């Protein structure tokens, strides 16, 4: 079990690694996990598949990695005093996506500023599931900003939260559960029953982190508007966790998000989020700065609390 100060130092180490190196270019653990999850889903998700089948599939692909992380950390802790904290930080690094949010979204902004819609459409298609073939600048900027705000919880704050609760194994558990929700948690005919458990587990793990993320956005942006949008607009959103995060983020940035989006050739009318101007290219960087500033705020609070509790 790590002390509060050790946990804070591991958090700093993991975030520094993430910002310094970004995503692992080859053999990224989450990519390999995604391939495994696809194979398990293809093998078990038959016409007769039920929620129990989805639950078994979830356990088959998640538990071995979580147990491996726990055992590795346990052996490291009993081997030497410094190895376990280093491994905790490295596990956090593999699970974090702070720099990847910047690396995947700021090039979209640059392409829009350059007037290169073709490149902006292609880059946006990598990070969202909505159609981008005929998208204009406002549509692409809105998609990118929404992705940054929502993934600020999924890839950053949720990961940091579960690391604080359960260390490196907690970060692994959260990110794998979140990845499975992104792969299986659809309400389509294929995943309605099979992916139900994955979606509900992710909802449970994200409930508190999502609201802490929304509060973080509110503190660092237009606080009053963010809190109003969170209270009034979040209940209308289909996701119980994405609603507070995106409504508060849109209000914090004084932007209007949500509205129409096109999926698989069909228009979907979504509730409006936030209040203010429509998203433009430069708002992508503002959204990422909100997430980055929130990360620094969390780290500052955690480190100060650890120092206070340790009597330093």
Coordinates of C-alpha atoms in Angstrom, one line a residue:
X1 CA 0.0 0.0 0.0
X2 CA 1.5 3.4 -1.0
X3 CA 1.6 6.4 1.3
X4 CA -0.1 9.6 0.2
X5 CA 3.2 11.2 -0.6
X6 CA 4.4 8.2 -2.6
X7 CA 1.1 8.2 -4.5
X8 CA 1.5 11.9 -5.3
X9 CA 5.1 11.4 -6.6
X10 CA 4.0 8.4 -8.7
X11 CA 1.2 10.6 -10.2
X12 CA 3.8 13.3 -11.1
X13 CA 6.1 10.7 -12.6
X14 CA 3.3 9.2 -14.7
X15 CA 2.1 12.6 -16.0
X16 CA 5.7 13.7 -16.8
X17 CA 6.3 10.5 -18.7
X18 CA 3.0 11.0 -20.6
X19 CA 3.8 14.6 -21.5
X20 CA 7.4 13.7 -22.4
X21 CA 6.8 10.7 -24.6
X22 CA 3.1 10.5 -25.4
X23 CA 1.6 7.3 -26.8
X24 CA 3.8 4.3 -27.3
X25 CA 4.3 4.2 -31.0
X26 CA 4.7 0.4 -31.3
X27 CA 3.2 -2.4 -29.2
X28 CA 0.9 -0.1 -27.2
X29 CA -0.8 -2.2 -24.5
X30 CA -4.2 -0.8 -25.2
X31 CA -3.9 -1.6 -28.9
X32 CA -3.1 -5.2 -28.1
X33 CA -5.9 -5.3 -25.6
X34 CA -8.3 -4.0 -28.3
X35 CA -7.3 -6.8 -30.6
X36 CA -7.9 -9.4 -27.9
X37 CA -11.3 -7.9 -27.1
X38 CA -12.3 -8.0 -30.7
X39 CA -11.4 -11.7 -30.9
X40 CA -13.3 -12.6 -27.7
X41 CA -16.3 -10.6 -28.9
X42 CA -16.3 -12.3 -32.3
X43 CA -16.1 -15.7 -30.6
X44 CA -18.8 -15.2 -27.9
X45 CA -21.2 -12.6 -29.4
X46 CA -23.5 -15.0 -31.2
X47 CA -27.3 -14.7 -31.8
X48 CA -28.0 -16.4 -28.5
X49 CA -25.6 -14.1 -26.5
X50 CA -27.1 -12.6 -23.4
X51 CA -25.9 -10.1 -20.8
X52 CA -24.3 -13.0 -18.9
X53 CA -22.3 -13.8 -22.0
X54 CA -21.1 -10.2 -22.1
X55 CA -20.3 -10.3 -18.4
X56 CA -18.1 -13.5 -18.9
X57 CA -16.4 -11.9 -21.9
X58 CA -15.7 -8.8 -19.8
X59 CA -14.1 -10.9 -17.0
X60 CA -12.1 -12.9 -19.5
X61 CA -10.4 -9.9 -21.1
X62 CA -10.1 -7.6 -18.1
X63 CA -9.3 -9.6 -15.0
X64 CA -6.1 -11.3 -16.2
X65 CA -4.5 -8.0 -16.9
X66 CA -5.6 -6.5 -13.6
X67 CA -4.4 -9.5 -11.7
X68 CA -1.1 -9.4 -13.6
X69 CA -0.6 -5.8 -12.5
X70 CA -1.5 -6.6 -8.9
X71 CA 0.9 -9.5 -8.7
X72 CA 3.7 -7.6 -10.5
X73 CA 3.4 -4.7 -8.1
X74 CA 3.2 -7.0 -5.1
X75 CA 6.4 -8.8 -6.1
X76 CA 8.2 -5.5 -6.9
X77 CA 7.2 -4.1 -3.4
X78 CA 8.7 -7.2 -1.7
X79 CA 11.8 -7.1 -3.9
X80 CA 13.0 -3.5 -3.3
X81 CA 11.5 -0.3 -1.9
X82 CA 11.9 1.8 -5.1
X83 CA 10.8 -0.6 -7.9
X84 CA 7.1 -0.7 -7.0
X85 CA 6.6 3.1 -7.1
X86 CA 8.4 3.2 -10.4
X87 CA 6.1 0.5 -11.8
X88 CA 3.0 2.3 -10.5
X89 CA 4.1 5.4 -12.4
X90 CA 4.8 3.4 -15.6
X91 CA 1.4 1.8 -15.4
X92 CA -0.2 5.2 -15.1
X93 CA 1.8 6.4 -18.1
X94 CA 0.5 3.6 -20.2
X95 CA -3.1 4.4 -19.1
X96 CA -3.0 8.2 -19.4
X97 CA -4.0 10.0 -22.6
X98 CA -3.2 13.7 -21.8
X99 CA -0.6 14.3 -24.5
X100 CA -2.5 12.2 -27.0
X101 CA -5.5 14.5 -26.7
X102 CA -3.2 17.3 -27.8
X103 CA -1.4 15.3 -30.5
X104 CA -4.6 14.1 -32.1
X105 CA -6.6 17.3 -31.9
X106 CA -4.2 20.3 -32.4
X107 CA -3.3 19.1 -35.9
X108 CA -7.0 19.4 -36.7
X109 CA -6.9 23.0 -35.5
X110 CA -3.9 23.7 -37.7
X111 CA -5.5 22.1 -40.7
X112 CA -8.6 24.3 -40.2
X113 CA -6.5 27.4 -39.8
X114 CA -4.6 26.5 -43.0
X115 CA -7.9 26.1 -44.8
X116 CA -7.1 22.4 -45.5
X117 CA -10.6 20.9 -45.0
X118 CA -9.6 17.6 -46.6
X119 CA -6.9 17.0 -44.0
X120 CA -9.1 18.3 -41.1
X121 CA -11.8 15.9 -42.1
X122 CA -9.4 12.9 -42.3
X123 CA -7.9 13.7 -38.9
X124 CA -11.2 14.2 -37.3
X125 CA -12.5 10.9 -38.6
X126 CA -9.7 9.2 -36.5
X127 CA -11.0 10.5 -33.2
X128 CA -14.8 10.5 -33.6
X129 CA -17.4 8.0 -35.0
X130 CA -19.5 10.6 -36.7
X131 CA -19.4 11.2 -40.5
X132 CA -16.9 13.8 -41.6
X133 CA -16.7 13.4 -45.4
X134 CA -18.7 16.6 -46.2
X135 CA -18.1 18.5 -42.9
X136 CA -17.4 22.2 -42.7
X137 CA -15.1 24.0 -40.3
X138 CA -17.7 24.5 -37.5
X139 CA -18.8 20.9 -37.6
X140 CA -15.2 19.7 -37.4
X141 CA -14.2 22.1 -34.7
X142 CA -17.2 21.1 -32.6
X143 CA -16.5 17.4 -33.0
X144 CA -12.9 18.0 -31.9
X145 CA -13.8 20.1 -28.9
X146 CA -16.5 17.6 -27.8
X147 CA -13.9 14.8 -28.1
X148 CA -11.4 16.7 -26.0
X149 CA -13.8 17.5 -23.3
X150 CA -15.3 14.0 -23.0
X151 CA -12.0 12.3 -23.2
X152 CA -10.6 14.6 -20.6
X153 CA -12.6 12.5 -18.2
X154 CA -12.0 9.1 -19.9
X155 CA -8.3 9.4 -20.7
X156 CA -7.1 11.8 -17.9
X157 CA -9.2 12.5 -14.8
X158 CA -10.9 9.2 -14.5
X159 CA -7.5 7.5 -14.8
X160 CA -5.9 9.8 -12.2
X161 CA -8.9 9.2 -9.9
X162 CA -8.7 5.4 -9.9
X163 CA -4.9 5.6 -9.6
X164 CA -5.3 7.6 -6.4
X165 CA -7.8 5.0 -5.1
X166 CA -6.1 1.7 -6.2
X167 CA -2.7 2.6 -7.6
X168 CA -1.4 1.3 -10.9
X169 CA -3.8 -1.6 -10.9
X170 CA -6.7 0.8 -10.4
X171 CA -5.6 2.8 -13.5
X172 CA -5.4 -0.4 -15.5
X173 CA -8.8 -1.6 -14.4
X174 CA -10.4 1.8 -15.3
X175 CA -8.8 2.2 -18.7
X176 CA -9.5 -1.4 -19.8
X177 CA -13.2 -1.0 -18.6
X178 CA -13.4 2.3 -20.4
X179 CA -11.9 0.8 -23.6
X180 CA -14.4 -2.1 -23.6
X181 CA -17.3 0.4 -23.2
X182 CA -16.0 2.3 -26.2
X183 CA -15.9 -1.0 -28.2
X184 CA -18.9 -2.9 -26.8
X185 CA -21.1 -0.3 -25.2
X186 CA -23.4 0.5 -28.1
X187 CA -27.2 0.2 -28.2
X188 CA -27.1 -1.4 -31.6
X189 CA -28.6 -4.8 -32.3
X190 CA -25.2 -6.4 -32.2
X191 CA -24.2 -5.0 -28.8
X192 CA -27.5 -4.3 -27.0
X193 CA -27.3 -7.4 -24.8
X194 CA -23.6 -8.4 -25.1
X195 CA -22.2 -5.0 -24.4
X196 CA -24.7 -4.0 -21.6
X197 CA -22.5 -5.1 -18.7
X198 CA -19.4 -3.3 -20.2
X199 CA -21.5 -0.1 -20.5
X200 CA -22.9 -0.4 -16.9
X201 CA -19.5 -1.1 -15.4
X202 CA -18.0 1.9 -17.1
X203 CA -20.9 4.1 -16.0
X204 CA -20.2 3.0 -12.4
X205 CA -16.5 3.6 -12.5
X206 CA -17.0 6.9 -14.2
X207 CA -19.8 8.3 -12.0
X208 CA -17.7 10.2 -9.5
X209 CA -14.7 11.0 -11.8
X210 CA -17.2 12.5 -14.4
X211 CA -18.6 14.9 -11.8
X212 CA -15.2 15.8 -10.5
X213 CA -14.2 16.6 -14.1
X214 CA -17.2 18.7 -14.6
X215 CA -16.4 20.6 -11.4
X216 CA -12.8 21.0 -12.6
X217 CA -13.9 22.5 -15.9
X218 CA -16.3 24.9 -14.0
X219 CA -13.6 26.1 -11.6
X220 CA -11.1 26.9 -14.4
X221 CA -13.6 28.4 -16.9
X222 CA -16.8 30.4 -16.8
X223 CA -17.8 29.0 -13.4
X224 CA -21.4 30.3 -13.2
X225 CA -22.3 29.4 -16.7
X226 CA -20.7 26.0 -16.4
X227 CA -22.6 25.1 -13.3
X228 CA -25.9 26.3 -14.9
X229 CA -25.3 24.2 -18.0
X230 CA -24.4 21.2 -15.9
X231 CA -27.6 21.5 -13.9
X232 CA -30.0 22.2 -16.7
X233 CA -28.6 20.4 -19.7
X234 CA -26.8 17.3 -18.5
X235 CA -30.0 15.4 -17.7
X236 CA -31.0 15.6 -21.3
X237 CA -27.9 13.9 -22.6
X238 CA -28.0 10.2 -23.3
X239 CA -25.0 9.4 -21.2
X240 CA -25.2 9.9 -17.5
X241 CA -21.5 10.8 -17.3
X242 CA -20.8 12.5 -20.6
X243 CA -23.7 14.8 -20.0
X244 CA -22.2 16.6 -16.9
X245 CA -18.7 16.6 -18.4
X246 CA -19.6 18.1 -21.8
X247 CA -22.3 20.5 -20.5
X248 CA -19.9 21.9 -17.9
X249 CA -17.1 22.0 -20.4
X250 CA -19.1 23.8 -23.0
X251 CA -20.3 26.4 -20.4
X252 CA -16.8 26.8 -19.1
X253 CA -15.6 27.7 -22.6
X254 CA -18.7 29.8 -23.3
X255 CA -19.4 27.7 -26.4
X256 CA -22.5 26.0 -27.8
X257 CA -21.9 22.4 -28.5
X258 CA -24.2 19.4 -29.2
X259 CA -26.9 19.8 -31.8
X260 CA -26.9 17.9 -35.1
X261 CA -24.3 15.2 -35.9
X262 CA -24.3 12.7 -38.7
X263 CA -23.7 9.0 -38.0
X264 CA -23.6 6.3 -40.8
X265 CA -25.3 8.6 -43.2
X266 CA -28.2 9.6 -40.8
X267 CA -28.6 12.9 -39.0
X268 CA -29.0 12.7 -35.3
X269 CA -30.4 15.7 -33.4
X270 CA -28.7 15.9 -30.0
X271 CA -29.5 18.3 -27.2
X272 CA -27.6 21.6 -27.1
X273 CA -24.8 22.0 -24.6
X274 CA -23.4 25.1 -23.2
X275 CA -24.2 28.7 -24.2
X276 CA -22.3 31.1 -26.4
X277 CA -20.6 31.2 -29.8
X278 CA -20.3 28.2 -32.1
X279 CA -17.0 26.3 -32.0
X280 CA -14.2 27.5 -34.2
X281 CA -10.7 26.2 -34.9
X282 CA -8.9 28.0 -32.0
X283 CA -11.4 26.6 -29.5
X284 CA -9.8 23.2 -29.9
X285 CA -6.7 24.5 -28.2
X286 CA -8.8 26.2 -25.5
X287 CA -10.5 22.9 -24.8
X288 CA -7.1 21.1 -24.4
X289 CA -5.8 23.9 -22.2
X290 CA -8.8 23.4 -20.0
X291 CA -8.0 19.7 -19.6
X292 CA -4.3 20.4 -19.1
X293 CA -5.0 23.2 -16.6
X294 CA -7.3 20.8 -14.7
X295 CA -4.5 18.2 -14.6
X296 CA -2.1 20.7 -13.1
X297 CA -4.8 21.7 -10.6
X298 CA -5.4 18.1 -9.5
X299 CA -1.7 17.5 -9.2
X300 CA -1.2 20.6 -7.1
X301 CA -4.0 19.7 -4.8
X302 CA -2.8 16.1 -4.4
X303 CA 0.8 17.1 -3.7
X304 CA -0.1 19.8 -1.2
X305 CA -2.5 17.4 0.6
X306 CA 0.1 14.7 0.7
X307 CA 2.7 17.1 2.1
X308 CA 0.3 18.4 4.7
X309 CA -0.8 14.9 5.8
X310 CA 2.8 13.7 6.0
X311 CA 3.7 16.6 8.2
X312 CA 6.3 18.1 5.8

